[in-house]
């Protein structure tokens, strides 16, 4: 990754043009040409630095459900439980964390009512309690990263 | 904004990202049976309505060098949590900040901030700075570093309609 790649990442984590030739418009802002920008974005995607190039959704405005949940998983069952949890397409990400509640995952569904169903299914299949902690108030959603 | 079936088809088609070609909205339109003009107009409308929070590069922060991330949580009295949450949310160290319910007795915390950094000492220092600047000493507090990431796919939408 060179300085131009860093500028691409730092400039377009939002605000990507929605016009007929968006890479040409974006390239002009960076002083690149269109083909070079496309090639660089492809390379960054293939290297895994870019997860995807497109929308970050607002779950509630989309009419869907979204929550953060936590489980207390015995160490010797951790991989087995992680495999069950991750098998649900509604589980968007899942992290092990250092706490008695040691597995934390986000569930995103198209219908709000589906959240409870997913959590019930996970509880039934693992025999473990799932703590549901939906947001009550949102103070900041930045999640931008300087390259 | 109420999403129509046509919007949902588009939501599904762009959920994994744009094709990396000169005219990506034309390519998306061909896949879902819309003109390029319609694709552009619908994506613009979803962005203006806030359904799309932002449109562009979604990075894998770990691969970008942000190897450490901690969920920093506090137990703040209910009558103060909104004000403190707004202040923490305005802090440059914080990437996400929410109020969530306590789950007693396992979980006494109601204010959640994510702090990402290049390494663990950097994240610990950032959290120490936040505590000092915002006078948070004396409130119940925990820092949960992540030790393993099992999955990072992002939320997926639009498949309900597509499946019907």
PDB file of C-alpha atoms in Angstrom:
ATOM      1  CA  UNK A   1       0.000   0.000   0.000  1.00  0.00           C
ATOM      2  CA  UNK A   2       1.504   3.346  -1.030  1.00  0.00           C
ATOM      3  CA  UNK A   3       0.532   6.973  -0.412  1.00  0.00           C
ATOM      4  CA  UNK A   4      -1.955   7.006  -3.278  1.00  0.00           C
ATOM      5  CA  UNK A   5      -3.725   3.934  -1.853  1.00  0.00           C
ATOM      6  CA  UNK A   6      -3.888   5.679   1.517  1.00  0.00           C
ATOM      7  CA  UNK A   7      -5.420   8.768  -0.058  1.00  0.00           C
ATOM      8  CA  UNK A   8      -8.012   6.636  -1.833  1.00  0.00           C
ATOM      9  CA  UNK A   9      -9.009   4.966   1.453  1.00  0.00           C
ATOM     10  CA  UNK A  10      -9.004   8.183   3.454  1.00  0.00           C
ATOM     11  CA  UNK A  11     -11.013  10.129   0.877  1.00  0.00           C
ATOM     12  CA  UNK A  12     -13.726   7.645  -0.055  1.00  0.00           C
ATOM     13  CA  UNK A  13     -14.971   5.961   3.130  1.00  0.00           C
ATOM     14  CA  UNK A  14     -18.107   7.854   2.241  1.00  0.00           C
ATOM     15  CA  UNK A  15     -18.994  10.425  -0.375  1.00  0.00           C
ATOM     16  CA  UNK A  16     -18.300   8.164  -3.336  1.00  0.00           C
ATOM     17  CA  UNK A  17     -19.898   9.761  -6.432  1.00  0.00           C
ATOM     18  CA  UNK A  18     -23.256   8.407  -7.587  1.00  0.00           C
ATOM     19  CA  UNK A  19     -23.002   9.410 -11.250  1.00  0.00           C
ATOM     20  CA  UNK A  20     -22.600   7.530 -14.536  1.00  0.00           C
ATOM     21  CA  UNK A  21     -18.806   7.316 -14.358  1.00  0.00           C
ATOM     22  CA  UNK A  22     -18.169   7.428 -10.586  1.00  0.00           C
ATOM     23  CA  UNK A  23     -14.575   6.204 -10.767  1.00  0.00           C
ATOM     24  CA  UNK A  24     -13.755   8.915 -13.300  1.00  0.00           C
ATOM     25  CA  UNK A  25     -15.273  11.570 -11.009  1.00  0.00           C
ATOM     26  CA  UNK A  26     -13.504  10.144  -7.960  1.00  0.00           C
ATOM     27  CA  UNK A  27     -10.219   9.881  -9.853  1.00  0.00           C
ATOM     28  CA  UNK A  28     -10.395  13.571 -10.809  1.00  0.00           C
ATOM     29  CA  UNK A  29     -10.660  14.508  -7.118  1.00  0.00           C
ATOM     30  CA  UNK A  30      -7.487  12.509  -6.420  1.00  0.00           C
ATOM     31  CA  UNK A  31      -5.625  13.559  -9.562  1.00  0.00           C
ATOM     32  CA  UNK A  32      -5.594  10.003 -10.941  1.00  0.00           C
ATOM     33  CA  UNK A  33      -7.076   8.531 -14.066  1.00  0.00           C
ATOM     34  CA  UNK A  34     -10.117   6.298 -14.030  1.00  0.00           C
ATOM     35  CA  UNK A  35      -8.392   3.047 -15.057  1.00  0.00           C
ATOM     36  CA  UNK A  36      -5.669   3.520 -12.446  1.00  0.00           C
ATOM     37  CA  UNK A  37      -8.227   4.100  -9.671  1.00  0.00           C
ATOM     38  CA  UNK A  38     -10.234   1.005 -10.639  1.00  0.00           C
ATOM     39  CA  UNK A  39      -7.062  -1.097 -10.748  1.00  0.00           C
ATOM     40  CA  UNK A  40      -5.979   0.140  -7.328  1.00  0.00           C
ATOM     41  CA  UNK A  41      -9.381  -0.495  -5.740  1.00  0.00           C
ATOM     42  CA  UNK A  42      -9.356  -4.010  -7.225  1.00  0.00           C
ATOM     43  CA  UNK A  43      -5.902  -4.651  -5.778  1.00  0.00           C
ATOM     44  CA  UNK A  44      -6.964  -3.369  -2.340  1.00  0.00           C
ATOM     45  CA  UNK A  45     -10.042  -5.625  -2.455  1.00  0.00           C
ATOM     46  CA  UNK A  46      -7.976  -8.636  -3.460  1.00  0.00           C
ATOM     47  CA  UNK A  47      -5.496  -7.897  -0.660  1.00  0.00           C
ATOM     48  CA  UNK A  48      -8.439  -7.855   1.791  1.00  0.00           C
ATOM     49  CA  UNK A  49      -7.858  -4.255   2.911  1.00  0.00           C
ATOM     50  CA  UNK A  50     -11.217  -3.233   1.465  1.00  0.00           C
ATOM     51  CA  UNK A  51     -14.134  -5.385   2.589  1.00  0.00           C
ATOM     52  CA  UNK A  52     -16.489  -3.993  -0.024  1.00  0.00           C
ATOM     53  CA  UNK A  53     -17.219  -0.876  -1.993  1.00  0.00           C
ATOM     54  CA  UNK A  54     -20.753   0.354  -1.555  1.00  0.00           C
ATOM     55  CA  UNK A  55     -23.390   1.149   1.048  1.00  0.00           C
ATOM     56  CA  UNK A  56     -23.218   1.129   4.824  1.00  0.00           C
ATOM     57  CA  UNK A  57     -26.859   0.592   5.793  1.00  0.00           C
ATOM     58  CA  UNK A  58     -28.861   2.197   8.577  1.00  0.00           C
ATOM     59  CA  UNK A  59     -30.630  -0.888   9.918  1.00  0.00           C
ATOM     60  CA  UNK A  60     -33.569   0.804  11.622  1.00  0.00           C
ATOM     61  CA  UNK A  61     -34.311   3.153   8.737  1.00  0.00           C
ATOM     62  CA  UNK A  62     -34.214   0.119   6.506  1.00  0.00           C
ATOM     63  CA  UNK A  63     -37.033  -1.269   8.634  1.00  0.00           C
ATOM     64  CA  UNK A  64     -34.883  -4.085   9.965  1.00  0.00           C
ATOM     65  CA  UNK A  65     -33.760  -5.249  13.382  1.00  0.00           C
ATOM     66  CA  UNK A  66     -30.277  -4.820  14.850  1.00  0.00           C
ATOM     67  CA  UNK A  67     -28.843  -5.766  18.197  1.00  0.00           C
ATOM     68  CA  UNK A  68     -25.658  -6.536  20.077  1.00  0.00           C
ATOM     69  CA  UNK A  69     -25.666  -9.720  22.099  1.00  0.00           C
ATOM     70  CA  UNK A  70     -23.328 -11.457  24.521  1.00  0.00           C
ATOM     71  CA  UNK A  71     -22.916 -14.993  25.783  1.00  0.00           C
ATOM     72  CA  UNK A  72     -20.943 -16.644  28.569  1.00  0.00           C
ATOM     73  CA  UNK A  73     -19.394 -19.637  26.803  1.00  0.00           C
ATOM     74  CA  UNK A  74     -17.353 -22.314  28.628  1.00  0.00           C
ATOM     75  CA  UNK A  75     -13.809 -22.296  27.192  1.00  0.00           C
ATOM     76  CA  UNK A  76     -13.966 -25.937  26.112  1.00  0.00           C
ATOM     77  CA  UNK A  77     -17.142 -25.288  24.080  1.00  0.00           C
ATOM     78  CA  UNK A  78     -15.992 -22.055  22.500  1.00  0.00           C
ATOM     79  CA  UNK A  79     -15.309 -23.271  18.961  1.00  0.00           C
ATOM     80  CA  UNK A  80     -18.439 -25.415  18.853  1.00  0.00           C
ATOM     81  CA  UNK A  81     -20.652 -22.507  19.987  1.00  0.00           C
ATOM     82  CA  UNK A  82     -18.909 -20.066  17.614  1.00  0.00           C
ATOM     83  CA  UNK A  83     -19.654 -22.416  14.716  1.00  0.00           C
ATOM     84  CA  UNK A  84     -23.362 -22.528  15.635  1.00  0.00           C
ATOM     85  CA  UNK A  85     -23.602 -18.748  16.051  1.00  0.00           C
ATOM     86  CA  UNK A  86     -21.712 -17.998  12.832  1.00  0.00           C
ATOM     87  CA  UNK A  87     -23.896 -20.377  10.848  1.00  0.00           C
ATOM     88  CA  UNK A  88     -26.760 -17.850  11.025  1.00  0.00           C
ATOM     89  CA  UNK A  89     -26.640 -15.462   8.058  1.00  0.00           C
ATOM     90  CA  UNK A  90     -28.177 -12.830  10.359  1.00  0.00           C
ATOM     91  CA  UNK A  91     -24.977 -12.777  12.467  1.00  0.00           C
ATOM     92  CA  UNK A  92     -22.989  -9.914  10.945  1.00  0.00           C
ATOM     93  CA  UNK A  93     -19.906 -10.119  13.110  1.00  0.00           C
ATOM     94  CA  UNK A  94     -18.695 -12.049  16.073  1.00  0.00           C
ATOM     95  CA  UNK A  95     -15.777 -11.361  18.412  1.00  0.00           C
ATOM     96  CA  UNK A  96     -14.252 -13.163  21.375  1.00  0.00           C
ATOM     97  CA  UNK A  97     -13.651 -10.679  24.183  1.00  0.00           C
ATOM     98  CA  UNK A  98     -11.891 -10.765  27.538  1.00  0.00           C
ATOM     99  CA  UNK A  99     -14.709 -10.969  30.080  1.00  0.00           C
ATOM    100  CA  UNK A 100     -16.969 -13.539  31.749  1.00  0.00           C
ATOM    101  CA  UNK A 101     -19.302 -12.640  28.867  1.00  0.00           C
ATOM    102  CA  UNK A 102     -16.757 -13.769  26.310  1.00  0.00           C
ATOM    103  CA  UNK A 103     -18.597 -13.968  22.977  1.00  0.00           C
ATOM    104  CA  UNK A 104     -20.095 -10.791  21.478  1.00  0.00           C
ATOM    105  CA  UNK A 105     -21.946 -10.708  18.194  1.00  0.00           C
ATOM    106  CA  UNK A 106     -24.189  -8.413  16.186  1.00  0.00           C
ATOM    107  CA  UNK A 107     -27.451  -9.715  14.737  1.00  0.00           C
ATOM    108  CA  UNK A 108     -29.022  -7.839  11.808  1.00  0.00           C
ATOM    109  CA  UNK A 109     -32.389  -8.958  10.403  1.00  0.00           C
ATOM    110  CA  UNK A 110     -34.763  -7.691   7.753  1.00  0.00           C
ATOM    111  CA  UNK A 111     -37.768  -7.890  10.100  1.00  0.00           C
ATOM    112  CA  UNK A 112     -37.409  -6.642  13.699  1.00  0.00           C
ATOM    113  CA  UNK A 113     -39.354  -9.690  14.959  1.00  0.00           C
ATOM    114  CA  UNK A 114     -36.739 -12.035  13.521  1.00  0.00           C
ATOM    115  CA  UNK A 115     -34.170 -10.908  16.130  1.00  0.00           C
ATOM    116  CA  UNK A 116     -35.938 -12.753  18.947  1.00  0.00           C
ATOM    117  CA  UNK A 117     -36.337 -15.855  16.767  1.00  0.00           C
ATOM    118  CA  UNK A 118     -32.616 -15.976  15.987  1.00  0.00           C
ATOM    119  CA  UNK A 119     -31.654 -15.510  19.633  1.00  0.00           C
ATOM    120  CA  UNK A 120     -34.142 -18.203  20.710  1.00  0.00           C
ATOM    121  CA  UNK A 121     -32.738 -20.599  18.116  1.00  0.00           C
ATOM    122  CA  UNK A 122     -29.176 -19.937  19.292  1.00  0.00           C
ATOM    123  CA  UNK A 123     -30.215 -20.516  22.901  1.00  0.00           C
ATOM    124  CA  UNK A 124     -31.985 -23.755  21.970  1.00  0.00           C
ATOM    125  CA  UNK A 125     -29.066 -25.103  19.945  1.00  0.00           C
ATOM    126  CA  UNK A 126     -26.332 -24.149  22.441  1.00  0.00           C
ATOM    127  CA  UNK A 127     -28.201 -24.490  25.739  1.00  0.00           C
ATOM    128  CA  UNK A 128     -26.672 -21.143  26.759  1.00  0.00           C
ATOM    129  CA  UNK A 129     -28.298 -17.810  27.570  1.00  0.00           C
ATOM    130  CA  UNK A 130     -27.971 -14.970  25.044  1.00  0.00           C
ATOM    131  CA  UNK A 131     -28.050 -11.460  26.512  1.00  0.00           C
ATOM    132  CA  UNK A 132     -29.815  -9.071  24.142  1.00  0.00           C
ATOM    133  CA  UNK A 133     -28.543  -5.472  24.361  1.00  0.00           C
ATOM    134  CA  UNK A 134     -30.213  -3.387  21.653  1.00  0.00           C
ATOM    135  CA  UNK A 135     -29.196   0.252  21.487  1.00  0.00           C
ATOM    136  CA  UNK A 136     -31.326   2.687  23.470  1.00  0.00           C
ATOM    137  CA  UNK A 137     -29.581   5.820  22.228  1.00  0.00           C
ATOM    138  CA  UNK A 138     -26.970   6.427  19.546  1.00  0.00           C
ATOM    139  CA  UNK A 139     -24.290   9.030  20.240  1.00  0.00           C
ATOM    140  CA  UNK A 140     -21.831   8.430  17.433  1.00  0.00           C
ATOM    141  CA  UNK A 141     -21.380   6.091  14.478  1.00  0.00           C
ATOM    142  CA  UNK A 142     -18.135   7.041  12.774  1.00  0.00           C
ATOM    143  CA  UNK A 143     -16.201   3.890  12.111  1.00  0.00           C
ATOM    144  CA  UNK A 144     -13.828   5.580   9.710  1.00  0.00           C
ATOM    145  CA  UNK A 145     -10.188   4.580   9.739  1.00  0.00           C
ATOM    146  CA  UNK A 146      -7.122   6.553   8.646  1.00  0.00           C
ATOM    147  CA  UNK A 147      -4.865   4.521   6.410  1.00  0.00           C
TER     148      UNK A 147
ATOM    149  CA  UNK B   1     -38.983   6.528   3.029  1.00  0.00           C
ATOM    150  CA  UNK B   2     -40.822   3.270   2.366  1.00  0.00           C
ATOM    151  CA  UNK B   3     -38.737   0.834   0.331  1.00  0.00           C
ATOM    152  CA  UNK B   4     -40.526  -0.621  -2.683  1.00  0.00           C
ATOM    153  CA  UNK B   5     -39.912  -4.081  -4.103  1.00  0.00           C
ATOM    154  CA  UNK B   6     -37.743  -2.483  -6.779  1.00  0.00           C
ATOM    155  CA  UNK B   7     -35.699  -0.743  -4.089  1.00  0.00           C
ATOM    156  CA  UNK B   8     -35.266  -4.042  -2.246  1.00  0.00           C
ATOM    157  CA  UNK B   9     -34.031  -5.762  -5.392  1.00  0.00           C
ATOM    158  CA  UNK B  10     -31.462  -2.994  -5.716  1.00  0.00           C
ATOM    159  CA  UNK B  11     -30.553  -3.214  -2.020  1.00  0.00           C
ATOM    160  CA  UNK B  12     -29.798  -6.895  -2.490  1.00  0.00           C
ATOM    161  CA  UNK B  13     -27.784  -6.292  -5.666  1.00  0.00           C
ATOM    162  CA  UNK B  14     -25.498  -3.647  -4.152  1.00  0.00           C
ATOM    163  CA  UNK B  15     -25.188  -5.274  -0.714  1.00  0.00           C
ATOM    164  CA  UNK B  16     -21.932  -7.007  -1.574  1.00  0.00           C
ATOM    165  CA  UNK B  17     -20.565  -3.865  -3.173  1.00  0.00           C
ATOM    166  CA  UNK B  18     -20.373  -2.276  -6.592  1.00  0.00           C
ATOM    167  CA  UNK B  19     -18.721  -4.059  -9.499  1.00  0.00           C
ATOM    168  CA  UNK B  20     -15.352  -2.401 -10.102  1.00  0.00           C
ATOM    169  CA  UNK B  21     -16.000  -1.282 -13.678  1.00  0.00           C
ATOM    170  CA  UNK B  22     -16.293   2.086 -15.433  1.00  0.00           C
ATOM    171  CA  UNK B  23     -20.097   2.180 -15.237  1.00  0.00           C
ATOM    172  CA  UNK B  24     -21.004   0.161 -12.118  1.00  0.00           C
ATOM    173  CA  UNK B  25     -24.564   1.521 -11.908  1.00  0.00           C
ATOM    174  CA  UNK B  26     -25.214   0.379 -15.479  1.00  0.00           C
ATOM    175  CA  UNK B  27     -23.929  -3.103 -14.601  1.00  0.00           C
ATOM    176  CA  UNK B  28     -26.118  -3.249 -11.483  1.00  0.00           C
ATOM    177  CA  UNK B  29     -29.109  -2.085 -13.530  1.00  0.00           C
ATOM    178  CA  UNK B  30     -28.577  -4.849 -16.070  1.00  0.00           C
ATOM    179  CA  UNK B  31     -28.604  -7.402 -13.249  1.00  0.00           C
ATOM    180  CA  UNK B  32     -31.909  -6.171 -11.768  1.00  0.00           C
ATOM    181  CA  UNK B  33     -33.703  -4.898 -14.868  1.00  0.00           C
ATOM    182  CA  UNK B  34     -33.353  -1.157 -14.320  1.00  0.00           C
ATOM    183  CA  UNK B  35     -31.857   1.636 -16.333  1.00  0.00           C
ATOM    184  CA  UNK B  36     -28.657   3.262 -15.158  1.00  0.00           C
ATOM    185  CA  UNK B  37     -30.607   6.477 -14.529  1.00  0.00           C
ATOM    186  CA  UNK B  38     -33.069   4.664 -12.265  1.00  0.00           C
ATOM    187  CA  UNK B  39     -30.307   2.922 -10.288  1.00  0.00           C
ATOM    188  CA  UNK B  40     -28.560   6.247  -9.698  1.00  0.00           C
ATOM    189  CA  UNK B  41     -31.796   7.977  -8.669  1.00  0.00           C
ATOM    190  CA  UNK B  42     -32.804   5.223  -6.243  1.00  0.00           C
ATOM    191  CA  UNK B  43     -29.382   5.018  -4.588  1.00  0.00           C
ATOM    192  CA  UNK B  44     -29.345   8.820  -4.249  1.00  0.00           C
ATOM    193  CA  UNK B  45     -32.800   8.760  -2.665  1.00  0.00           C
ATOM    194  CA  UNK B  46     -31.777   6.073  -0.162  1.00  0.00           C
ATOM    195  CA  UNK B  47     -28.709   8.100   0.722  1.00  0.00           C
ATOM    196  CA  UNK B  48     -30.722  11.289   1.194  1.00  0.00           C
ATOM    197  CA  UNK B  49     -33.239   9.420   3.367  1.00  0.00           C
ATOM    198  CA  UNK B  50     -30.390   8.151   5.541  1.00  0.00           C
ATOM    199  CA  UNK B  51     -31.121   4.500   4.759  1.00  0.00           C
ATOM    200  CA  UNK B  52     -27.605   4.450   3.371  1.00  0.00           C
ATOM    201  CA  UNK B  53     -25.492   5.984   6.145  1.00  0.00           C
ATOM    202  CA  UNK B  54     -22.623   6.444   3.774  1.00  0.00           C
ATOM    203  CA  UNK B  55     -21.535   5.192   0.409  1.00  0.00           C
ATOM    204  CA  UNK B  56     -17.982   4.225  -0.436  1.00  0.00           C
ATOM    205  CA  UNK B  57     -15.143   2.082   0.812  1.00  0.00           C
ATOM    206  CA  UNK B  58     -15.784  -0.203   3.770  1.00  0.00           C
ATOM    207  CA  UNK B  59     -12.364  -1.195   5.103  1.00  0.00           C
ATOM    208  CA  UNK B  60     -11.278  -4.229   7.041  1.00  0.00           C
ATOM    209  CA  UNK B  61      -9.810  -2.274   9.912  1.00  0.00           C
ATOM    210  CA  UNK B  62      -7.663  -5.161  11.115  1.00  0.00           C
ATOM    211  CA  UNK B  63      -6.000  -5.508   7.706  1.00  0.00           C
ATOM    212  CA  UNK B  64      -5.511  -1.735   7.616  1.00  0.00           C
ATOM    213  CA  UNK B  65      -3.329  -2.003  10.713  1.00  0.00           C
ATOM    214  CA  UNK B  66      -5.900  -1.395  13.445  1.00  0.00           C
ATOM    215  CA  UNK B  67      -4.938  -4.596  15.231  1.00  0.00           C
ATOM    216  CA  UNK B  68      -6.393  -3.701  18.629  1.00  0.00           C
ATOM    217  CA  UNK B  69      -9.990  -2.951  19.459  1.00  0.00           C
ATOM    218  CA  UNK B  70     -11.619  -2.589  22.818  1.00  0.00           C
ATOM    219  CA  UNK B  71     -15.196  -2.205  23.891  1.00  0.00           C
ATOM    220  CA  UNK B  72     -14.955   0.262  26.737  1.00  0.00           C
ATOM    221  CA  UNK B  73     -18.052   0.258  28.944  1.00  0.00           C
ATOM    222  CA  UNK B  74     -19.273   2.263  31.913  1.00  0.00           C
ATOM    223  CA  UNK B  75     -22.076   2.128  34.435  1.00  0.00           C
ATOM    224  CA  UNK B  76     -23.428   5.688  34.397  1.00  0.00           C
ATOM    225  CA  UNK B  77     -26.533   6.823  36.309  1.00  0.00           C
ATOM    226  CA  UNK B  78     -29.500   6.947  33.947  1.00  0.00           C
ATOM    227  CA  UNK B  79     -29.987  10.700  34.403  1.00  0.00           C
ATOM    228  CA  UNK B  80     -26.401  11.422  33.285  1.00  0.00           C
ATOM    229  CA  UNK B  81     -25.794   8.827  30.610  1.00  0.00           C
ATOM    230  CA  UNK B  82     -27.071  10.867  27.646  1.00  0.00           C
ATOM    231  CA  UNK B  83     -24.894  13.873  28.382  1.00  0.00           C
ATOM    232  CA  UNK B  84     -21.766  11.786  29.000  1.00  0.00           C
ATOM    233  CA  UNK B  85     -22.542   9.674  25.936  1.00  0.00           C
ATOM    234  CA  UNK B  86     -22.708  12.759  23.720  1.00  0.00           C
ATOM    235  CA  UNK B  87     -19.356  13.983  25.070  1.00  0.00           C
ATOM    236  CA  UNK B  88     -17.688  10.615  24.559  1.00  0.00           C
ATOM    237  CA  UNK B  89     -19.216  10.355  21.087  1.00  0.00           C
ATOM    238  CA  UNK B  90     -17.570  13.659  20.176  1.00  0.00           C
ATOM    239  CA  UNK B  91     -14.143  12.399  21.253  1.00  0.00           C
ATOM    240  CA  UNK B  92     -11.743  11.564  18.416  1.00  0.00           C
ATOM    241  CA  UNK B  93     -10.649   8.295  20.032  1.00  0.00           C
ATOM    242  CA  UNK B  94     -14.173   6.848  19.912  1.00  0.00           C
ATOM    243  CA  UNK B  95     -15.367   5.094  16.733  1.00  0.00           C
ATOM    244  CA  UNK B  96     -18.851   4.081  17.973  1.00  0.00           C
ATOM    245  CA  UNK B  97     -20.826   5.092  21.071  1.00  0.00           C
ATOM    246  CA  UNK B  98     -24.212   3.798  22.246  1.00  0.00           C
ATOM    247  CA  UNK B  99     -26.405   3.549  25.316  1.00  0.00           C
ATOM    248  CA  UNK B 100     -27.631  -0.030  25.849  1.00  0.00           C
ATOM    249  CA  UNK B 101     -29.541  -1.820  28.627  1.00  0.00           C
ATOM    250  CA  UNK B 102     -27.825  -3.345  31.664  1.00  0.00           C
ATOM    251  CA  UNK B 103     -28.322  -7.095  32.114  1.00  0.00           C
ATOM    252  CA  UNK B 104     -27.990  -7.643  35.853  1.00  0.00           C
ATOM    253  CA  UNK B 105     -26.331  -9.415  37.523  1.00  0.00           C
ATOM    254  CA  UNK B 106     -23.992 -10.412  34.668  1.00  0.00           C
ATOM    255  CA  UNK B 107     -23.714  -7.003  33.063  1.00  0.00           C
ATOM    256  CA  UNK B 108     -24.011  -3.697  35.002  1.00  0.00           C
ATOM    257  CA  UNK B 109     -22.862  -1.367  32.191  1.00  0.00           C
ATOM    258  CA  UNK B 110     -25.072   0.937  30.111  1.00  0.00           C
ATOM    259  CA  UNK B 111     -22.652   3.059  28.036  1.00  0.00           C
ATOM    260  CA  UNK B 112     -20.627   1.378  25.284  1.00  0.00           C
ATOM    261  CA  UNK B 113     -17.748   2.941  23.319  1.00  0.00           C
ATOM    262  CA  UNK B 114     -15.565   1.244  20.734  1.00  0.00           C
ATOM    263  CA  UNK B 115     -11.933   2.340  20.590  1.00  0.00           C
ATOM    264  CA  UNK B 116      -9.747   1.069  17.747  1.00  0.00           C
ATOM    265  CA  UNK B 117      -5.978   1.458  17.579  1.00  0.00           C
ATOM    266  CA  UNK B 118      -2.829   0.069  16.078  1.00  0.00           C
ATOM    267  CA  UNK B 119      -1.813  -1.757  19.244  1.00  0.00           C
ATOM    268  CA  UNK B 120      -3.065  -2.550  22.715  1.00  0.00           C
ATOM    269  CA  UNK B 121      -0.984   0.022  24.653  1.00  0.00           C
ATOM    270  CA  UNK B 122      -2.254   2.741  22.310  1.00  0.00           C
ATOM    271  CA  UNK B 123      -5.875   1.772  22.944  1.00  0.00           C
ATOM    272  CA  UNK B 124      -5.279   1.559  26.711  1.00  0.00           C
ATOM    273  CA  UNK B 125      -3.748   5.041  26.680  1.00  0.00           C
ATOM    274  CA  UNK B 126      -6.659   6.430  24.666  1.00  0.00           C
ATOM    275  CA  UNK B 127      -9.132   5.034  27.201  1.00  0.00           C
ATOM    276  CA  UNK B 128      -7.118   6.446  30.123  1.00  0.00           C
ATOM    277  CA  UNK B 129      -7.217   9.853  28.397  1.00  0.00           C
ATOM    278  CA  UNK B 130     -10.983   9.618  27.918  1.00  0.00           C
ATOM    279  CA  UNK B 131     -11.504   8.817  31.604  1.00  0.00           C
ATOM    280  CA  UNK B 132      -9.391  11.797  32.671  1.00  0.00           C
ATOM    281  CA  UNK B 133     -10.839  14.297  30.200  1.00  0.00           C
ATOM    282  CA  UNK B 134     -14.439  13.406  30.963  1.00  0.00           C
ATOM    283  CA  UNK B 135     -14.083  12.872  34.708  1.00  0.00           C
ATOM    284  CA  UNK B 136     -15.242   9.260  34.593  1.00  0.00           C
ATOM    285  CA  UNK B 137     -13.224   8.038  37.584  1.00  0.00           C
ATOM    286  CA  UNK B 138     -15.541   6.541  40.141  1.00  0.00           C
ATOM    287  CA  UNK B 139     -17.990   5.051  37.652  1.00  0.00           C
ATOM    288  CA  UNK B 140     -18.037   1.285  37.224  1.00  0.00           C
ATOM    289  CA  UNK B 141     -15.926   0.484  34.168  1.00  0.00           C
ATOM    290  CA  UNK B 142     -14.602  -2.426  32.143  1.00  0.00           C
ATOM    291  CA  UNK B 143     -12.455  -2.744  29.028  1.00  0.00           C
ATOM    292  CA  UNK B 144     -13.085  -5.769  26.801  1.00  0.00           C
ATOM    293  CA  UNK B 145     -10.342  -6.260  24.255  1.00  0.00           C
ATOM    294  CA  UNK B 146     -11.188  -8.588  21.418  1.00  0.00           C
ATOM    295  CA  UNK B 147      -9.011 -11.657  21.222  1.00  0.00           C
ATOM    296  CA  UNK B 148     -10.404 -13.296  18.077  1.00  0.00           C
ATOM    297  CA  UNK B 149     -12.601 -12.181  15.212  1.00  0.00           C
ATOM    298  CA  UNK B 150     -14.786 -14.977  13.915  1.00  0.00           C
ATOM    299  CA  UNK B 151     -16.821 -13.176  11.359  1.00  0.00           C
ATOM    300  CA  UNK B 152     -17.080  -9.771   9.684  1.00  0.00           C
ATOM    301  CA  UNK B 153     -19.541  -9.813   6.837  1.00  0.00           C
ATOM    302  CA  UNK B 154     -21.659  -6.751   7.520  1.00  0.00           C
ATOM    303  CA  UNK B 155     -25.439  -6.813   7.567  1.00  0.00           C
ATOM    304  CA  UNK B 156     -27.153  -8.263   4.505  1.00  0.00           C
ATOM    305  CA  UNK B 157     -30.487  -6.971   3.262  1.00  0.00           C
ATOM    306  CA  UNK B 158     -32.921  -7.349   0.426  1.00  0.00           C
ATOM    307  CA  UNK B 159     -32.953 -11.131   0.261  1.00  0.00           C
ATOM    308  CA  UNK B 160     -36.385 -11.498   1.857  1.00  0.00           C
ATOM    309  CA  UNK B 161     -38.096  -9.987  -1.163  1.00  0.00           C
ATOM    310  CA  UNK B 162     -35.746 -11.715  -3.524  1.00  0.00           C
ATOM    311  CA  UNK B 163     -36.696 -15.060  -1.975  1.00  0.00           C
ATOM    312  CA  UNK B 164     -40.472 -14.539  -2.153  1.00  0.00           C
TER     313      UNK B 164
END
